[in-house]
Amino acid sequence: MKMTSLLAPVKLDDEMDESYGYKDHVDDEGETRQKKSDKHGRLIRSIARLDEPKLSQKKITRSEPGKIIDDQALSTGGLRPVSVGALLRKSDSSASDAAIKRKIGAGTRSKVLAQPLRQTEARKAQRAVAYEEVSKDLKKWDPIVKSNRVAEGMSFPLDQTKLHIQTTSEYVKRYQTKTELEQQIEALVGASKSNLTKTTILTEAEKEALQAMSVQEADFRRQELAKARALLSYKEQKQKWQSKIKSKNYHRHLRRGKRKEEEKNFEELQKTNPDAALEQLERLDQKRLEERHTLKHRNMGKWARHTASRAKTDKNAREALQDQLRISRKLTEKLKSNDTDEDEEEDMDDMDEVVRAAEDTINNEAKSNPWMMARAEELDEERKGDLGDIDEAFEKLEAEEEQMDVRRRSRKESCSYMRVRAEAARKPKKTEQKQPKPLANRSRPQKKPQRHSESDDDSDWVADAEGETELVSGGEMIADTRNVTNAQTATPKGVSAPHQKNAKQSVHDTDIDPRDVIKKVDRTDARQVGIDGDGQDEDSDEEQRNLIAEAFADDNVVEEFKREKEEVAEVQKPKDIDLSLPGWGEWTGAGTSKQSLKNKRKKFTVKAPKSKARKDKFLPGVIISERHDEKIVPHQIKELPFPFTTVAQLQSTIRTPIGKTWNTEAAFDELTMPKYTTKMGAIIEPLKAKNVFKRQKRKKSEGFVEDEEISALAKSEVVQAGRNRRGKKLKSEILV
Amino acid sequence: MKVKVLSRNPDQYLRETKRDIPKIPRNYDPVQHPFEAAREYVRAVNTAKLDRLFAKPFIGSLDGHREGVQTLLCHPQSLSTLISGSYDGEIRLWSLTERKCLKAVQAHRGMVRSLCFNVTGSHLFSVGDDQNINQWNIDNFDEPVSTIPSKSSLFAIDHHYNEAKFATGGEAVEIWDEDRSHPIRSFSWGADSIQALKFNRVETNILASCAADRSIVLHDIRQAEPLRKVVLKMRSNALCWNPMEAFLFTVANEDYNCYSFDMRKLGTPVMVYMDHVSAVLDLDYSPTGREFVTASYDKTIRIFPADKGRSREIYHTKRMQRVTTVKYSRDDKYVVSGSDEMNIRLWKAHASQKLGYLEPRESAASRYNEKLKDKYGHHPQVKRILRHRHLPKHVYNAKKQNDESRFSQKRKEGNRRAHSKPGAVPFVPERKKVTLQEQE
């Protein structure tokens, strides 16, 4: 009521009242004019009007709005009050309104207000409401209290001022460029397009490059570069390998090749530039003279003598000697002599002489020594054999040379690198007595050797081998590797699919254990038999067996118990305790023996006391545990303490040590973090609602910011992986 | 003669610079340490022993009062300032660092009942048996700044935590404005004297009071009426709110126990703290809210963890008589007690803790020791040492007697239960027996 009267301008109210009054008046006048004759009626009406408030009476009105509004001062203005009933009548009498009508009707009917509560009751109600309100308000503290109770490593006082550590950029900001040079440099550096800023991921230059090049082009270029790099690395590696080859044979060939090339060059030089050729010739002559003068390559040097002593047993040494001699011969030869073949022969003779001289000395010694007489004879025979061997070796050498030539030729002929296996095939042909290598060691597909062993036909095997040439990209060999698995992993992409399949097959073949195969076969056979023929019989047999087993299931209880008892006895029997620790009571280094270790173990072993007879020894149906140890009892926990729910939990906590002796520094810090810490002299203020709830809000908002950062970082990582480490860290934090 | 010595190469254990990764001259493989649990157990036992060995909680006493100390008060901002009021109406200002009385004033005729500081700590309010509320300036202690005579005797006073209002307890709880000489509000519920009252430190408008009719009444100074009342079996002597948990408060009761209540559920206490053998006269929470200290008529002080029913520490001396008042220092490190025999005593809150600066390795060792005590605290040998305290004879005997009587009560109840109809003697948990009635 008060509100409405306040809101509505009072003057307007007044006007309305007046107009209404006027209207009423006019109506009355009209009536009198119409019914002038009816005096009686007028009289009655006038009498009746005496009861009504007089219109002419001055009403109390207010023309100015004021703060204090008196209910008494508000006039009704002679209006007929609008009754609720009239309003209800106006509204449609729908079913939904019925309830309202009933309610209002009831409200209007009761005229007497309810009696106010007694003061005590009213106060009680007031108290109850207030208490509920306060209790509800206190609920906001629940989560905070809960988290504080659980929190680890709280540090009081809670609202500590945060110390700010100056970042590098902040520190740098304090300094400004001063000299002109510095400014120029800065301008130059700043203008550079390849500056990386914190906000952007790519530099200007990088961006431009990216824009300038299409993706395909860039990819193509990258591939090209990669290819070039790969080729370079292959080459490098090859050279490295070559430089590390120790084979004298190989080096000899290399040298020979070089010599030949030199000769060729020399011939060419003679044709093109005779003066230069002459100079070279002179140089060679000079060398020869020096050699003749110094006798460097004779067999008198320390090395030569040493090698000569070894020449008897070592083929390589012999060859080295031979080489040496050949060089010396060549260098010291008279200029006239041209016949190299003869030279070679002489070489041989010379070498033989050296070898023989060495052997003779040994022989003579042996012969002079009566204990070595028999040995000397043997040696003679050996020498004969050796000479034969040497011949053989020379033959071999020749053959190899031939092979090399063939290979070289074939390579030149075929641009795709083909490896001819014919040479490999030739070997068994040449040394027919020799068996082919054991099958397991061969990495070639296993089928062929198997077939070979079956047919036992050499020619067949050779033909097969000759027929097989392998196409390899980049001149790499696959099948020659010993290890099958290696071969599989090392197989280059160029190898055709069927070949790979073949290799796989071979793996399977090699893995098969013959015994296993037999077993498997047996089983399958049996199954087949079962399925085919006597399946039903077998089933019924099994059923029968099961039935019997069920029927006599408990038959072995006594036996089992006995066994169990024995087991328990065995477990509980005191045993020797070996307390020796690695490193304790031990000397290390050279000269220590295992004997001392053994002694140590003996020393540190606590022998088990002689066990008394078990209490249940003569009680057949009883197992009495003898685990109870009097000494440990006072140290044992009797009841599971509060926070633990299982014994295993307690055990695990006890078992994990927290000391520095067994943990790293960081782990130690974490493990020994106290529940809360206080600072000496720092006043701890009680919780403040303002701070606590503000902090929570801040945390929430910070979390949101972090999320955004992360998404941005994730995007950037797609563009350039791994540049931003912080992003990863954040991500991991979120994951945690 | 060659002398063999063990020598180590510093390269193997020293870092070149401080920023290097620390070298680990140790193998952490558990296989190499088969006795780790056993070794740690021994360490725990040793720690427990050393803990007891170093337990020297008593720091010193402040003497000067010519009557028993009735009330103590710590300054809200200055850790070294302590105020005490005694039976003879004297208020003294102490410097704890110097252990000296800085000022002594005859403040009231009769006993000084209670003291409180204003928000900033510049002024002190005191109530005494002469029915006056005196306001003092800390810097100029000679004369009270103002004196407000009350109509009835006052027993307790406490200041609002962050507004210029204070509350007094006497015939009714009255809320005062600092600048007015008449209370701005008065709460009464039943006609009895209020013995103690305390403002909540977190929800600062809530106030709790203990009345002599064994009741605890909660108020909200914004409301016209008190909030709720709970009546216990016996009278509560003192009350303290938990400074970290807005809805928890603890009362020190005549029945030797303390009770923690959640103000939203006054029907049963959250926790019952037993150990004293006589009426508990005063208590104060540590500012961390994790522990509280109690003063008892049995001449001892005890420190209780807030979440455990038994005390972790008992302090007593031969000469200390009935302890009337006790306070926790605001940095959680000290406890101050005032007792009947005119002395104020200063104690360490953690008996064996080293005071002063700790080297990093020292603090690491102490942290490790604390954890070891936690970890092996359940083992009987460790537990025995950690729990062992010397008790004065009267406490020891009283404890025995109390235990006995409690046991006999239990037994009797058990017997009654056994010999009556099932369900006729229901099992009532100890907590439920505390409160008689919760009134709205």
mmCIF file of C-alpha atoms in Angstrom, chain A residues 259 262-263 266 276-292 330-333 335:
data_model
loop_
_atom_site.group_PDB
_atom_site.id
_atom_site.type_symbol
_atom_site.label_atom_id
_atom_site.label_comp_id
_atom_site.label_asym_id
_atom_site.label_seq_id
_atom_site.Cartn_x
_atom_site.Cartn_y
_atom_site.Cartn_z
ATOM 1 C CA ARG A 259 101.965 -49.675 -60.403
ATOM 2 C CA GLU A 262 101.788 -45.600 -63.217
ATOM 3 C CA GLU A 263 103.346 -47.585 -65.995
ATOM 4 C CA PHE A 266 104.515 -43.274 -67.907
ATOM 5 C CA ALA A 276 108.733 -35.112 -68.080
ATOM 6 C CA ALA A 277 109.012 -38.829 -68.688
ATOM 7 C CA LEU A 278 112.756 -38.547 -68.682
ATOM 8 C CA GLU A 279 112.655 -36.658 -65.422
ATOM 9 C CA GLN A 280 110.554 -39.350 -63.899
ATOM 10 C CA LEU A 281 112.868 -41.969 -65.166
ATOM 11 C CA GLU A 282 115.741 -40.151 -63.585
ATOM 12 C CA ARG A 283 113.865 -40.008 -60.347
ATOM 13 C CA LEU A 284 113.325 -43.753 -60.507
ATOM 14 C CA ASP A 285 116.951 -44.231 -61.287
ATOM 15 C CA GLN A 286 117.891 -42.117 -58.318
ATOM 16 C CA LYS A 287 115.737 -44.319 -56.158
ATOM 17 C CA ARG A 288 117.345 -47.407 -57.489
ATOM 18 C CA LEU A 289 120.758 -45.979 -56.854
ATOM 19 C CA GLU A 290 119.833 -45.138 -53.325
ATOM 20 C CA GLU A 291 118.562 -48.627 -52.817
ATOM 21 C CA ARG A 292 121.701 -50.151 -54.149
ATOM 22 C CA LYS A 330 113.760 -54.569 -58.838
ATOM 23 C CA LEU A 331 115.480 -51.615 -57.323
ATOM 24 C CA THR A 332 118.929 -53.058 -57.489
ATOM 25 C CA GLU A 333 118.675 -54.702 -60.895
ATOM 26 C CA LEU A 335 119.393 -51.465 -66.051
#
